[in-house]
Tab-separated table of C-alpha atoms in Angstrom:
chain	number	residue	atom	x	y	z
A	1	UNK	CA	162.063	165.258	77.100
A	2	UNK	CA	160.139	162.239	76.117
A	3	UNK	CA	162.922	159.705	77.558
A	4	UNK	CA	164.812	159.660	80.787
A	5	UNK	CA	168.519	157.805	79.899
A	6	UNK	CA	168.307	154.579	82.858
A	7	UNK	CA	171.954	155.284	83.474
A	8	UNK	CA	170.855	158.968	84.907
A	9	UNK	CA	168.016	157.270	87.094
A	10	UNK	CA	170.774	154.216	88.130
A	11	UNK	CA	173.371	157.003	89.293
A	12	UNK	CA	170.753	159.019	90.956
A	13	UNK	CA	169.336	156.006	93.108
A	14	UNK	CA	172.904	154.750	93.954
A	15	UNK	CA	174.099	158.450	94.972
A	16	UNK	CA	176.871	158.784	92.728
A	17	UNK	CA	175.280	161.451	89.550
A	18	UNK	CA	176.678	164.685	88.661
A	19	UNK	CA	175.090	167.916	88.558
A	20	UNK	CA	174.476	168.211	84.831
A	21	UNK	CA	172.547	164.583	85.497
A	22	UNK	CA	170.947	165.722	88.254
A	23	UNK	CA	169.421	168.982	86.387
A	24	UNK	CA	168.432	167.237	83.634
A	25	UNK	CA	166.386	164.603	86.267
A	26	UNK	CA	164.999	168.023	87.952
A	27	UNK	CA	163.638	168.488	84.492
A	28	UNK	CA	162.080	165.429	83.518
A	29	UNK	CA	160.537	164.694	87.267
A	30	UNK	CA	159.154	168.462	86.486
A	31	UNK	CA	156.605	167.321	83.021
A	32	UNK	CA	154.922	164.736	84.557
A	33	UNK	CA	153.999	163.844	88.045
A	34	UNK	CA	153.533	160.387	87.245
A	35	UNK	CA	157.615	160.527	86.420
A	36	UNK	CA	158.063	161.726	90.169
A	37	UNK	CA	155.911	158.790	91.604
A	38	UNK	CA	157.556	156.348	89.385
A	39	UNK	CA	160.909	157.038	90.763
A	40	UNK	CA	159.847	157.157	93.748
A	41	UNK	CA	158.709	153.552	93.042
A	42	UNK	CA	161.864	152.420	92.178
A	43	UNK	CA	163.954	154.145	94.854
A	44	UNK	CA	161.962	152.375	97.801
A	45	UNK	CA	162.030	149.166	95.631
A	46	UNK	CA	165.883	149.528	95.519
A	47	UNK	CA	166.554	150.306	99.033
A	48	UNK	CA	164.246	147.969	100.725
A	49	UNK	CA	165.442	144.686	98.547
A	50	UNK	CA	169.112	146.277	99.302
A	51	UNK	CA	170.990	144.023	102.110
A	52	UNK	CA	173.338	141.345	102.985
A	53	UNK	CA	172.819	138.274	101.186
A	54	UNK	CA	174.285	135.978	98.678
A	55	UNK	CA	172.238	135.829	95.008
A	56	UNK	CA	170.719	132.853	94.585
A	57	UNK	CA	171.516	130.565	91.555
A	58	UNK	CA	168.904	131.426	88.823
A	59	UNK	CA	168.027	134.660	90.472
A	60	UNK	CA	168.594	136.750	87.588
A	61	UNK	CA	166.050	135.064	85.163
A	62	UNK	CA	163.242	134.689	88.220
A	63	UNK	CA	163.636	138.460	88.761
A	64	UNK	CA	163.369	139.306	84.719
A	65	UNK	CA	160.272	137.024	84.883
A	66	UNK	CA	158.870	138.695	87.992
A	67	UNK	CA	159.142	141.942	86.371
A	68	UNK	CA	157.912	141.305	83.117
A	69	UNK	CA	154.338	139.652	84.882
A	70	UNK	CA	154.341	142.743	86.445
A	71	UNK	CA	154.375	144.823	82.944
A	72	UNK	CA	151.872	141.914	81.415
A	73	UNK	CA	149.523	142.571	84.656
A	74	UNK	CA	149.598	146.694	83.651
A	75	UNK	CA	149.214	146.284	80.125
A	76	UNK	CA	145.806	143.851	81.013
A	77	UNK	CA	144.303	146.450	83.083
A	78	UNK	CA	144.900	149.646	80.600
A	79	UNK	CA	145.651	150.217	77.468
A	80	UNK	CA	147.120	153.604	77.925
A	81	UNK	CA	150.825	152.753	75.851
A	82	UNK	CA	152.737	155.595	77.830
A	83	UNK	CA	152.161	153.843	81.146
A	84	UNK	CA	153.347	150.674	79.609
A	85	UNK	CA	156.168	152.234	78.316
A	86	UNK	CA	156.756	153.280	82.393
A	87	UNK	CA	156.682	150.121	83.261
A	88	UNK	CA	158.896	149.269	81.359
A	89	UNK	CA	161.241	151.790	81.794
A	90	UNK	CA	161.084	150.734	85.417
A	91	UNK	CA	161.819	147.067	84.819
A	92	UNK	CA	164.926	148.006	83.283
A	93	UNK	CA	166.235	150.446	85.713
A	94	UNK	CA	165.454	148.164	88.325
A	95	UNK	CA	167.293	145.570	86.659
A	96	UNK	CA	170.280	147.676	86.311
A	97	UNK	CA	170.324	148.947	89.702
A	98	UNK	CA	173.066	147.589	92.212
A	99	UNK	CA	174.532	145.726	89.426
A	100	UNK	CA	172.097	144.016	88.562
A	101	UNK	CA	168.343	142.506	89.571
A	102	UNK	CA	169.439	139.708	91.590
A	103	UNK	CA	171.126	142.042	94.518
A	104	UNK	CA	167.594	143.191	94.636
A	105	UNK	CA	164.590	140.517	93.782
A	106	UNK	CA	167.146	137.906	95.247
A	107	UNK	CA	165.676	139.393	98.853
A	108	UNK	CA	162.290	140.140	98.224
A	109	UNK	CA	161.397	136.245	99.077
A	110	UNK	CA	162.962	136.683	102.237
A	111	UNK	CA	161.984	140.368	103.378
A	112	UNK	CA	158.617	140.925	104.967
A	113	UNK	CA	157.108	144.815	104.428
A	114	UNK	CA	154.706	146.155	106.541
A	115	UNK	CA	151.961	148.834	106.688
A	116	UNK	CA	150.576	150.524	108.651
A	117	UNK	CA	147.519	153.177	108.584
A	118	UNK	CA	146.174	154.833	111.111
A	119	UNK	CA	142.138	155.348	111.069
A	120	UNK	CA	140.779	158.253	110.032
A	121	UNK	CA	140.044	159.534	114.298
A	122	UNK	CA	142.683	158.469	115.924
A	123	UNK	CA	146.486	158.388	116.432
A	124	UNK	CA	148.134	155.262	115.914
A	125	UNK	CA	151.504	154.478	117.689
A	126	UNK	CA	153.958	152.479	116.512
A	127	UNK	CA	157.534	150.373	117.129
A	128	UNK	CA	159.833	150.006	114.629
A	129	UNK	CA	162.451	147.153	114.341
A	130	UNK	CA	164.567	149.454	115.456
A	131	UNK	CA	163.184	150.642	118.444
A	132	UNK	CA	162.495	153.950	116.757
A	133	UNK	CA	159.295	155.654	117.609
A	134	UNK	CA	156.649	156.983	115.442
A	135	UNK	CA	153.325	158.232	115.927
A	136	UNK	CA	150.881	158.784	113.035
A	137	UNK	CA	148.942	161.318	112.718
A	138	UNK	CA	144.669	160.623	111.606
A	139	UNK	CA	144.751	158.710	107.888
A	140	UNK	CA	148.711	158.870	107.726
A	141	UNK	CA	150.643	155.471	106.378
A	142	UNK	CA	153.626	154.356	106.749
A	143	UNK	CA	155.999	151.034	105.149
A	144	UNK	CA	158.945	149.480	106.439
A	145	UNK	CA	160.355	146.179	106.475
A	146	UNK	CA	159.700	143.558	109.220
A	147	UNK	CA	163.635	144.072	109.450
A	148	UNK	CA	166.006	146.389	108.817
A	149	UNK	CA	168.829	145.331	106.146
A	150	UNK	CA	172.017	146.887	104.506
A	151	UNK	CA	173.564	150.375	105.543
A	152	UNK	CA	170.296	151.961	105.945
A	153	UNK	CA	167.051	151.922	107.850
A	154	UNK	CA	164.568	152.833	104.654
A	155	UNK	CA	160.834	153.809	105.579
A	156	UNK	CA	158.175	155.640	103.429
A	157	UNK	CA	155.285	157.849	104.556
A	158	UNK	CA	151.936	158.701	103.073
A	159	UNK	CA	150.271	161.832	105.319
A	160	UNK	CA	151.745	162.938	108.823
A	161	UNK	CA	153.920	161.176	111.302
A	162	UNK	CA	156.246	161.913	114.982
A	163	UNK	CA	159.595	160.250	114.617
A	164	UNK	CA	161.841	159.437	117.555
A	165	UNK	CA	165.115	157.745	115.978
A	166	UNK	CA	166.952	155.441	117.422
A	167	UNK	CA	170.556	156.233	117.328
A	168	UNK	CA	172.516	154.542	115.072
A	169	UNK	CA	175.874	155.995	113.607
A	170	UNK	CA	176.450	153.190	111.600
A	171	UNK	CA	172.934	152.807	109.744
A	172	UNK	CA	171.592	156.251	108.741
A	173	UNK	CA	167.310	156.606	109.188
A	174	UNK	CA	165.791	157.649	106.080
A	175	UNK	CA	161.779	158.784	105.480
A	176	UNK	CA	160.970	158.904	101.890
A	177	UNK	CA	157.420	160.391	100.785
A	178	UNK	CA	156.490	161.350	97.425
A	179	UNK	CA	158.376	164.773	97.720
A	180	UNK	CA	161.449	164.562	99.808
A	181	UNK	CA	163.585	162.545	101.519
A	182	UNK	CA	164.871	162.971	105.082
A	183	UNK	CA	167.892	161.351	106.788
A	184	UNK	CA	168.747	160.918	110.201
A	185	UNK	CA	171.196	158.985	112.840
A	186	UNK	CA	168.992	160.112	116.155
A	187	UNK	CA	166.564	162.919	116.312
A	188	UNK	CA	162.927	163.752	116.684
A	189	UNK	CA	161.085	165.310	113.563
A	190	UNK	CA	157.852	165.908	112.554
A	191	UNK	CA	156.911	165.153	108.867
A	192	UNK	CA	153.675	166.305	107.217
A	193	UNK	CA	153.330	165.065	102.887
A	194	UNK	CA	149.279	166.821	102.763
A	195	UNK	CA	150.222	170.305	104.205
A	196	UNK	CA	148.420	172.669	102.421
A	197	UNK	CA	149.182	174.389	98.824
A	198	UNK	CA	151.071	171.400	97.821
A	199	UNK	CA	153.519	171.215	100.167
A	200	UNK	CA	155.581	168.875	102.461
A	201	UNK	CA	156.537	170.285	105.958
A	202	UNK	CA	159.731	168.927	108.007
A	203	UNK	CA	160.233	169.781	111.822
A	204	UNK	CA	162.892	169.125	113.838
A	205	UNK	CA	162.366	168.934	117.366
A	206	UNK	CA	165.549	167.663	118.662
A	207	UNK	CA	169.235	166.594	116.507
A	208	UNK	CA	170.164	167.331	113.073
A	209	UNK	CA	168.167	166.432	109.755
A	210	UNK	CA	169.184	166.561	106.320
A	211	UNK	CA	166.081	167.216	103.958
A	212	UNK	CA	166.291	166.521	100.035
A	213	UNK	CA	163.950	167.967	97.657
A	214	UNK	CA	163.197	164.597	95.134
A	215	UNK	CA	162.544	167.069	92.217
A	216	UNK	CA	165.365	169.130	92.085
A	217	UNK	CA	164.862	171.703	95.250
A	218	UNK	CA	168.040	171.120	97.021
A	219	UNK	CA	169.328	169.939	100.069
A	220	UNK	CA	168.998	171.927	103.270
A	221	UNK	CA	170.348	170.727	107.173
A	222	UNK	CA	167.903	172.054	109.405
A	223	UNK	CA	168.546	172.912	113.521
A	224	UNK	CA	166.098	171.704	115.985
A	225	UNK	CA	163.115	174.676	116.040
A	226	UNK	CA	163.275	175.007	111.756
A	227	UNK	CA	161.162	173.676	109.851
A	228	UNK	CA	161.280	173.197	105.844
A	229	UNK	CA	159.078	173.808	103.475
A	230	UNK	CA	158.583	172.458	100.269
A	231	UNK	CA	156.666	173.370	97.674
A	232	UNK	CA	156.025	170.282	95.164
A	233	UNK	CA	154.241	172.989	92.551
A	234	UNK	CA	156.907	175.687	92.217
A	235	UNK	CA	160.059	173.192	93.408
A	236	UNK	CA	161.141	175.231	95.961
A	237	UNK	CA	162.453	174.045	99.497
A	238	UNK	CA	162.635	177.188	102.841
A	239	UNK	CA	163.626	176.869	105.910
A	240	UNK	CA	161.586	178.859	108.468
A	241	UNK	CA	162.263	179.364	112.275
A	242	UNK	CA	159.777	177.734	114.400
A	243	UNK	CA	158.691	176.413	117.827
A	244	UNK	CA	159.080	172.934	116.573
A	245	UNK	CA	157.069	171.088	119.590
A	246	UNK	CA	154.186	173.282	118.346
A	247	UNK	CA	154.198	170.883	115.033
A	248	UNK	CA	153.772	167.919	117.140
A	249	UNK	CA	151.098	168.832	119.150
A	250	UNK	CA	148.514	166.750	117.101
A	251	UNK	CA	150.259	162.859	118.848
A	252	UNK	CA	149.302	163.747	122.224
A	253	UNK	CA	147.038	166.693	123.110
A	254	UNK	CA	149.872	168.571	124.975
A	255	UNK	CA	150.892	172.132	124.296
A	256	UNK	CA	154.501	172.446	125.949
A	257	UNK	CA	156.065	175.467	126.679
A	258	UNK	CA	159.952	176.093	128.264
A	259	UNK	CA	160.905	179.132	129.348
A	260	UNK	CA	158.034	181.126	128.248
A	261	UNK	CA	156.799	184.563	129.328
A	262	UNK	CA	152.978	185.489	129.648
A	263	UNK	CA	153.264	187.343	125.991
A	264	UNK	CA	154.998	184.261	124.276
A	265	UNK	CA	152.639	181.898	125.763
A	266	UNK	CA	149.632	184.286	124.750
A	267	UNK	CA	151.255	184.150	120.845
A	268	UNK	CA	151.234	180.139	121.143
A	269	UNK	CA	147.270	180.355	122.222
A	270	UNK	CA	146.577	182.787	119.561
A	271	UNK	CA	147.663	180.495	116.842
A	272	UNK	CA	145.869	177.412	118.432
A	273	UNK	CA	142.816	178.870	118.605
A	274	UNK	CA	142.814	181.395	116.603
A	275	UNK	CA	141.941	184.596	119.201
A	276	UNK	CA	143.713	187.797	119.649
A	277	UNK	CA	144.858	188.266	123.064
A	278	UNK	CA	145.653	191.927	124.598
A	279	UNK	CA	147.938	191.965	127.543
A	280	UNK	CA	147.435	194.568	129.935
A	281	UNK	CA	150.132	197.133	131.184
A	282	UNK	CA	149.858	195.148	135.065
A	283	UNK	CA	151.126	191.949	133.969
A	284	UNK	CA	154.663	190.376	134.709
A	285	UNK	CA	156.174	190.056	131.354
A	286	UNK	CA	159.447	189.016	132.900
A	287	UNK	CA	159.205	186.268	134.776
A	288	UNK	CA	158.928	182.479	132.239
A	289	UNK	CA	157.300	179.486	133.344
A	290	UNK	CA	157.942	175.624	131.716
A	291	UNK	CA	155.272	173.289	131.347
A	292	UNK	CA	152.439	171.665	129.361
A	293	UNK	CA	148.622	172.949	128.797
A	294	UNK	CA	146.331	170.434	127.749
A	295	UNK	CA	144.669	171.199	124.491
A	296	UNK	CA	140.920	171.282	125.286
A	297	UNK	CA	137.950	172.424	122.566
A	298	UNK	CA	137.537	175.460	124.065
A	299	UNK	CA	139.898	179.036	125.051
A	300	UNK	CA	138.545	179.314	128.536
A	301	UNK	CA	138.883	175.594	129.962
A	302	UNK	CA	142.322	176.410	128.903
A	303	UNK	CA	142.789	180.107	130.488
A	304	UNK	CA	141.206	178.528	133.366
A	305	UNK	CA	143.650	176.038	134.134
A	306	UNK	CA	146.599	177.942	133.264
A	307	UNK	CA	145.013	180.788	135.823
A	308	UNK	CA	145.900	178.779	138.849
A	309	UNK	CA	149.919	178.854	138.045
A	310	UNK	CA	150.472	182.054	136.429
A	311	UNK	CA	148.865	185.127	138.105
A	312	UNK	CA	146.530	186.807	135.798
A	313	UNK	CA	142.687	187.366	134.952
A	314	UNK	CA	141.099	187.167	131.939
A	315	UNK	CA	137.850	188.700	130.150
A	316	UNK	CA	136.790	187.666	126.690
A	317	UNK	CA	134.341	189.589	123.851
A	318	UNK	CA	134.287	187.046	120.726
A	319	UNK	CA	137.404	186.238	119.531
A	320	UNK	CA	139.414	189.017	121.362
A	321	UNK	CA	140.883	187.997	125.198
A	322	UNK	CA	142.558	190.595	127.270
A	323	UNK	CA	145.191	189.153	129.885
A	324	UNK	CA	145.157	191.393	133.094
A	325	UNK	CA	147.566	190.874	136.224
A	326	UNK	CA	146.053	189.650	139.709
């Protein structure tokens, strides 16, 4: 499949295409990755010029201009024709999108985007317009416009970010990355696009999240400790059970744990550092204890500390700790 029909890309962008369209977009997003990141293009240029705003007069022509010095700009710089012929397939989607260019370039003069990226050794914290929260992780970006517009609150991410949603019934939050899209009303997720293998990782933490695969993997509603998984090589999207706090970690240095016994706590330790931990016959397995453990560089600073609130000893040969009652 050379050519995508625009009318299958227009429906799928505006919500509204059937399932024979929407397999036959599974395939074509499926022989190229370039037609992935294309529409990707296009669906973040759609929903952040979508608002509330009267076309200006003339706004059709200045948008056909604008996009056509965009396609003039691409043909300069290569001379591969399929990429033109991208381009151009994304001019004219775009202008048939919302019924027509001017409900979306008519904005852009008005509507400042913003991005951010965090450096490559540290985390970088960050307020939406919203109030929302969102924490990114070492290298991660994110875009979103200087103001929120329309029915929807629209961001995209590049790498790994903590999202604390502001509720808002009325105006759904959506993350977009190259691989899936994820919307919310209120909740606290975290969402990884360079997991390894290919993948794209969602956790939910607190609420309710709807996850879309972008080529053809579904649509899965995950509960707060799941996490899905999606695999941008095979297409795939599963939903594993997790301890989601565990996958947010990274924004602040704190292991928590809430109602945990001596063993679970010993299984969280054993994945962070990656020991095996014995627990002898003398410890209390019963009783749970709530809290958080700094993550340190080292096992034993950590053993140490947790020592002097939960009764045990420890004793350590390599990578193997045994756990002994006091």
């Amino acid at each position: 499949m050379d050519k995508m029909n625009n009318k299958i890309i227009k429906d799928y962008i505006l919500n509204r295409g059937s399932a024979k369209s929407q397999k036959r977009l599974a395939e074509w997003l499926r022989e190229d990755k370039e037609n992935a990141h294309l529409l990707f293009r296009m669906e973040a240029a759609y929903h952040e010029g979508r608002g509330d705003y009267e076309p200006a007069p003339g706004a059709m022509e200045k948008a056909e201009a604008s996009l056509f010095d965009v396609i003039g700009a691409e043909q300069n710089r290569t001379a591969s024709s399929r990429r033109l012929a991208l381009w151009r397939r994304a001019a004219v989607v775009l202008l048939l999108v919302a019924g027509g260019v001017a409900a979306l370039w008519g904005v852009y003069g008005r509507m400042t985007m913003v991005t951010v990226t965090a450096s490559a050794d540290s985390v970088t914290a960050i307020t939406l317009p919203d109030s929302t929260q969102v924490w990114l992780n070492h290298g991660g970006s994110i875009t979103y416009p200087k103001e929120f517009r329309g029915g929807e609150r629209h961001v995209k991410l590049d790498g790994e970010a903590l999202f604390s949603v502001t509720k808002n019934p009325e105006k759904p939050f959506v993350v977009s990355s190259y691989g899936v899209d994820t919307r919310v009303l209120g909740t606290v997720f975290n969402f990884n696009t360079h997991c390894a293998g290919n993948c794209e990782e969602v956790s939910l933490l607190e609420g309710r999240l709807e996850i879309t695969g972008r080529s053809g993997e579904g649509k899965v509603i995950i509960k707060p400790n799941q996490k899905a998984v999606v695999d941008k090589t095979r297409h795939t999207m599963e939903v594993k059970n997790v301890y989601a706090p565990l996958e947010a970690v990274w924004h602040d240095g704190m292991i928590p744990f809430a109602n945990m016994s001596i063993a679970d706590i010993a299984h969280v330790l054993e994945k962070f550092y990656h020991v095996r931990i014995t627990l002898s016959d003398n410890l209390d397995l019963r009783s749970t204890y709530s809290g958080y453990i700094r993550r340190n560089g080292n096992i034993d600073s950590v053993l140490g500390a947790l020592s002097y609130s939960i009764p045990f000893s420890y004793s350590k040969q390599g990578s193997h700790i045994t756990l002994s009652g006091r």
